[in-house]
mmCIF file of C-alpha atoms in Angstrom:
data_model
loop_
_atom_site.group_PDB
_atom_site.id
_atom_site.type_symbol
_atom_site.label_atom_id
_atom_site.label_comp_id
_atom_site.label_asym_id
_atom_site.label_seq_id
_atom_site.Cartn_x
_atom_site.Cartn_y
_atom_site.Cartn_z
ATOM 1 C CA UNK A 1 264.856 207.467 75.294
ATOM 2 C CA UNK A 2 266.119 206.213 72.178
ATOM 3 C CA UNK A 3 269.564 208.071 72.838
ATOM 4 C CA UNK A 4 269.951 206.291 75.945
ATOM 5 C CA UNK A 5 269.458 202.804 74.511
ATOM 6 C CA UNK A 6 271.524 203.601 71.789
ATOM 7 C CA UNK A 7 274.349 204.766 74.688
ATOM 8 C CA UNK A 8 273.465 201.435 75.771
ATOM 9 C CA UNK A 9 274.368 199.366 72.690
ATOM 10 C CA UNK A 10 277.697 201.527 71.957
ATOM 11 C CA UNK A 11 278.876 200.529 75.261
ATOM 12 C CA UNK A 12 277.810 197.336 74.992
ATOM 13 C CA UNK A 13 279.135 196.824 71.540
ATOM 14 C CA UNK A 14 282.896 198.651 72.758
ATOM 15 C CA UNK A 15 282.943 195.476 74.622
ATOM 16 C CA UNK A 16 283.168 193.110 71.780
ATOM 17 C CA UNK A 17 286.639 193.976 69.923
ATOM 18 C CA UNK A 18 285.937 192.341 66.808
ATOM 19 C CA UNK A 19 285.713 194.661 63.627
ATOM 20 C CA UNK A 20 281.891 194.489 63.100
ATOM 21 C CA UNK A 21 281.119 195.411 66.534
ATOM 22 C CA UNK A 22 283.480 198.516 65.460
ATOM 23 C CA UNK A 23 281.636 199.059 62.463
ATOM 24 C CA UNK A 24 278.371 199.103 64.504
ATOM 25 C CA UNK A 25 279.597 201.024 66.891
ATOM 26 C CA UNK A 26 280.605 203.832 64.254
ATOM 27 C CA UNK A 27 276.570 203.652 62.760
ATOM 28 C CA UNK A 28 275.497 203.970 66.347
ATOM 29 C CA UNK A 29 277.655 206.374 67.234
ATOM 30 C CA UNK A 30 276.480 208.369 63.806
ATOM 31 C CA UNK A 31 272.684 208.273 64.795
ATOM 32 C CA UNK A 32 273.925 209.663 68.629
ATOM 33 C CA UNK A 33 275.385 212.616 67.339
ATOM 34 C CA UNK A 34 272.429 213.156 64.703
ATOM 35 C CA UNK A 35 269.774 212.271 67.478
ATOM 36 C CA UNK A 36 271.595 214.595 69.907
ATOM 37 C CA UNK A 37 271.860 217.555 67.339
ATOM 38 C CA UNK A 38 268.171 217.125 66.724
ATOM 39 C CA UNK A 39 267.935 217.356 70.815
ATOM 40 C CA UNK A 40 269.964 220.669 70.486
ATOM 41 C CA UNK A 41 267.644 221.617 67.582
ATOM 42 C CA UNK A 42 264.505 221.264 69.379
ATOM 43 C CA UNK A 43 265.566 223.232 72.586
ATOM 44 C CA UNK A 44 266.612 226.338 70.467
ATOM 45 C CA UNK A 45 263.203 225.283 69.199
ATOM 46 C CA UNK A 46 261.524 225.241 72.383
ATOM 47 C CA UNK A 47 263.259 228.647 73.551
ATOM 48 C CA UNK A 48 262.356 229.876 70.306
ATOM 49 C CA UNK A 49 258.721 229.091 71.102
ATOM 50 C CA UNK A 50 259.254 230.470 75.077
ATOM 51 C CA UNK A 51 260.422 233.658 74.157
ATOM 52 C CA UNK A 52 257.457 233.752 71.302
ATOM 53 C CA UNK A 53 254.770 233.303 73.947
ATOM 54 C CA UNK A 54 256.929 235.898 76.587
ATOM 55 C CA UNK A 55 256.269 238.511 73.608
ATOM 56 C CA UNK A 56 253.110 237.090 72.631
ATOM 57 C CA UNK A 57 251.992 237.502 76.563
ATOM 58 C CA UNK A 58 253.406 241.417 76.704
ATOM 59 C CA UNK A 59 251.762 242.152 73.118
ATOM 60 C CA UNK A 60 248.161 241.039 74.468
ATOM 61 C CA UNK A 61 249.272 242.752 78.263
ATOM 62 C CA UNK A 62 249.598 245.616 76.166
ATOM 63 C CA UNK A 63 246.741 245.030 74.067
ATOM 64 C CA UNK A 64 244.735 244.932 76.947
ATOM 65 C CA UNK A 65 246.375 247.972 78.150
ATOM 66 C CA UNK A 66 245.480 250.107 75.314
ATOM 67 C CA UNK A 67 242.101 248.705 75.069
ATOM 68 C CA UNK A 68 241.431 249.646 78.628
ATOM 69 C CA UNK A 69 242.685 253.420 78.024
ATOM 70 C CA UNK A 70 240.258 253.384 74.896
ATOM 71 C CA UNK A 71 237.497 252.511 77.149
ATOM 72 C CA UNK A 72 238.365 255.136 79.184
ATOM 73 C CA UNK A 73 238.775 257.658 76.489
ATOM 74 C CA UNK A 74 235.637 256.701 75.437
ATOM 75 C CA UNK A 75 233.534 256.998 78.781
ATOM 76 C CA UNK A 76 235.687 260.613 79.322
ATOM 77 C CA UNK A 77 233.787 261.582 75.942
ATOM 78 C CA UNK A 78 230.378 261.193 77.023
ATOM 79 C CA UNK A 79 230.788 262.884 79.883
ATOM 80 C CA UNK A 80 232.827 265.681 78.469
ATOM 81 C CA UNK A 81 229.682 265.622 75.669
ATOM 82 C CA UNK A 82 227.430 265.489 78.549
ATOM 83 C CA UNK A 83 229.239 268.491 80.578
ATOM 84 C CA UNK A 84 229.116 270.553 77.304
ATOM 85 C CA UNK A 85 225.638 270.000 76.704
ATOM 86 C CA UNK A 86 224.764 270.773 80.145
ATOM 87 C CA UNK A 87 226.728 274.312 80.037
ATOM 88 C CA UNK A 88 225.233 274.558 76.700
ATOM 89 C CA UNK A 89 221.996 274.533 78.229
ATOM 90 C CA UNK A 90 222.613 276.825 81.202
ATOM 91 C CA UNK A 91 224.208 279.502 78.926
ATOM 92 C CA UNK A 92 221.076 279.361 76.763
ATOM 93 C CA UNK A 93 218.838 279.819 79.930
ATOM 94 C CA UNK A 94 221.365 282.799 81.360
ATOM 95 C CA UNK A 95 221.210 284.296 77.952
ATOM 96 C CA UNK A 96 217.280 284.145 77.454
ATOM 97 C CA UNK A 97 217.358 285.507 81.235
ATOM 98 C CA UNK A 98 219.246 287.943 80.357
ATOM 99 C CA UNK A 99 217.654 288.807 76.980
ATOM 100 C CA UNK A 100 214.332 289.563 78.958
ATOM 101 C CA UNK A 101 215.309 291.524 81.497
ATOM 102 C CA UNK A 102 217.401 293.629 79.354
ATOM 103 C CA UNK A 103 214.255 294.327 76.946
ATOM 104 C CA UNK A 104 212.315 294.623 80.659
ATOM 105 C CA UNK A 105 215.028 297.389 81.380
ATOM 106 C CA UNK A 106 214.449 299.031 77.848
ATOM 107 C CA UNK A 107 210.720 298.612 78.677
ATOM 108 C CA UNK A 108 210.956 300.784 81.808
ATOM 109 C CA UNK A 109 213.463 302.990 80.071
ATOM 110 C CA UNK A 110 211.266 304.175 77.536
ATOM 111 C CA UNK A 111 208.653 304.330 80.123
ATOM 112 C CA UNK A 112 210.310 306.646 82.036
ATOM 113 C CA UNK A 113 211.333 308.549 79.577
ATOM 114 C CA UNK A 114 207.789 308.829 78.077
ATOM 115 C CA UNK A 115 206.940 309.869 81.801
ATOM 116 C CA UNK A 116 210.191 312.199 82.046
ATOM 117 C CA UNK A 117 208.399 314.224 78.941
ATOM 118 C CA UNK A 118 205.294 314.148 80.328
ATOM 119 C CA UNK A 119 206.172 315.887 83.458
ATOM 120 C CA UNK A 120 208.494 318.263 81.625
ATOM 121 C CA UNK A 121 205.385 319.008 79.137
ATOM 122 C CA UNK A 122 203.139 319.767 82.595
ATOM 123 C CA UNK A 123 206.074 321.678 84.376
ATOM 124 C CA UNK A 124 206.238 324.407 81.559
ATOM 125 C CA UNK A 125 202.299 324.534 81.374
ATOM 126 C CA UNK A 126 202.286 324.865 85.023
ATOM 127 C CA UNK A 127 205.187 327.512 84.261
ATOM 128 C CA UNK A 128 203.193 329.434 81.523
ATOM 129 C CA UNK A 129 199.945 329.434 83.699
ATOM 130 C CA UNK A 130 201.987 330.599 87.146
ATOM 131 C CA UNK A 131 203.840 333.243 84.579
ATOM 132 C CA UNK A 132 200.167 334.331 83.793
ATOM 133 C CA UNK A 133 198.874 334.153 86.874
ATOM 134 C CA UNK A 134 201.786 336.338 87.912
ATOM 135 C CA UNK A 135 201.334 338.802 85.734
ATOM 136 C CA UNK A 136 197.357 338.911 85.910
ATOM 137 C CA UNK A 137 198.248 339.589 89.906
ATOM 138 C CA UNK A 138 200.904 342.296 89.331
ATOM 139 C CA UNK A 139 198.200 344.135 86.963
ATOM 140 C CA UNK A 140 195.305 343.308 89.747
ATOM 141 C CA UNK A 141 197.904 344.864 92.317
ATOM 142 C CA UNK A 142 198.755 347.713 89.998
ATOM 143 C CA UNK A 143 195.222 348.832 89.312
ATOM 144 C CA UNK A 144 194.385 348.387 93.356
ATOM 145 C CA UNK A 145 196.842 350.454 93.642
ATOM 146 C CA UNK A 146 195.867 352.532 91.262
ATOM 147 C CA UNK A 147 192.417 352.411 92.115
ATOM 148 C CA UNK A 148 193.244 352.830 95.725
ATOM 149 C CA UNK A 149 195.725 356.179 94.951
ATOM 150 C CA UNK A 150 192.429 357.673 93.491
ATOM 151 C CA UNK A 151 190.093 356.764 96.096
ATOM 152 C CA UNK A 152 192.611 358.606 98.634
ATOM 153 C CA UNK A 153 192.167 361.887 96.343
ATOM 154 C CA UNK A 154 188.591 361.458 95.454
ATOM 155 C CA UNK A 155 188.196 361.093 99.893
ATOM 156 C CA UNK A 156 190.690 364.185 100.120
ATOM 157 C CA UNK A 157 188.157 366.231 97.477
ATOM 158 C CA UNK A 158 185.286 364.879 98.790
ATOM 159 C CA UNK A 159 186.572 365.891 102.769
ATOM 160 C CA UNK A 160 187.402 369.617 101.761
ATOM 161 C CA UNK A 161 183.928 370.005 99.702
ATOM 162 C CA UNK A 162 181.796 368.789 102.814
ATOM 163 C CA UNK A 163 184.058 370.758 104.965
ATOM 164 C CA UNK A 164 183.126 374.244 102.891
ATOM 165 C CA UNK A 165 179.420 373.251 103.050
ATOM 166 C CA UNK A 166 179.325 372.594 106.698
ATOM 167 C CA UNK A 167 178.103 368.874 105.477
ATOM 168 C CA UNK A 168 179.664 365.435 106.038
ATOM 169 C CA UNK A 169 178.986 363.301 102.951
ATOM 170 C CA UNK A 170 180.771 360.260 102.249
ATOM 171 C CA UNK A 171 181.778 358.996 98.760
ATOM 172 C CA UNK A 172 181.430 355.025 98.327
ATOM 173 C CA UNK A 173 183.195 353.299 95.702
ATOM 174 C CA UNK A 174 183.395 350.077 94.049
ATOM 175 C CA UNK A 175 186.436 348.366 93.295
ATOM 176 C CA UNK A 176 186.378 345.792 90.433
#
């Protein structure tokens, strides 16, 4: 505003020839060219300050931006935290399942083989006492026979004695 009215006055004052209007018209023109190099001043200024707040605006965009990704780094934590804790959990409850039926499966083992020796122990008494048996019935059968061989003589002597005498007598005998 005050450039134009001092645009005003030089032109006004190029009018009058004299040499005081000249001299006036050299101040004026003096405060035109400082007035318009503060003008020039104040838009590198004012760029200045655009391109400030253009930076300004893409360091808070970016500000934001990272802040955001921290939130989300943050919320992926917990639930990474809460995933392990979970699978934690499961593997302790897999293990301890697994703990007890393997001592279940000892358990048994032993069992069976506490069972294994018992039958063995019963198999070679049953062995000894059919062994025994055995041989009690191969002596039994040997002295039957025995008994039976002399029984057939004794029957033979008897048969030819009662045969001289004209008598029939018959020989019992007891087999024990």
């Amino acid at each position: 505003i005050e450039r134009d009215r001092l645009l005003a006055e030089v032109e006004n004052l190029s009018a009058n020839s004299d040499g005081q209007s000249h001299k006036l018209q050299d101040v004026h023109s003096q405060k035109l060219k400082h007035l318009e190099a503060q003008i020039q001043d104040l838009k590198k200024k004012q760029e200045n300050q655009v391109q400030l707040l253009k930076q300004k605006q893409k360091s808070d965009d970016a500000a934001k931006k990272l802040q955001e990704e921290i939130q989300s780094i943050k919320a992926q934590k917990v639930q990474l935290q809460q995933k392990i804790k979970q699978e934690a959990e499961q593997f302790r409850q897999w293990k301890a399942s697994r703990d007890k039926e393997l001592l279940q499966l000892k358990k048994e083992g032993r069992r069976n083989e506490y069972e294994r020796h018992k039958l063995q122990a019963l198999n070679q008494r049953q062995k000894i006492v059919l062994q025994r048996k055995t041989e009690e019935a191969a002596i039994a059968t040997k002295r039957l026979k025995e008994l039976l061989e002399s029984r057939k003589c004794s029957t033979r002597d008897n048969s030819v004695m009662s045969n001289g005498n004209g008598n029939h007598v018959q020989v019992n005998f007891l087999v024990s």
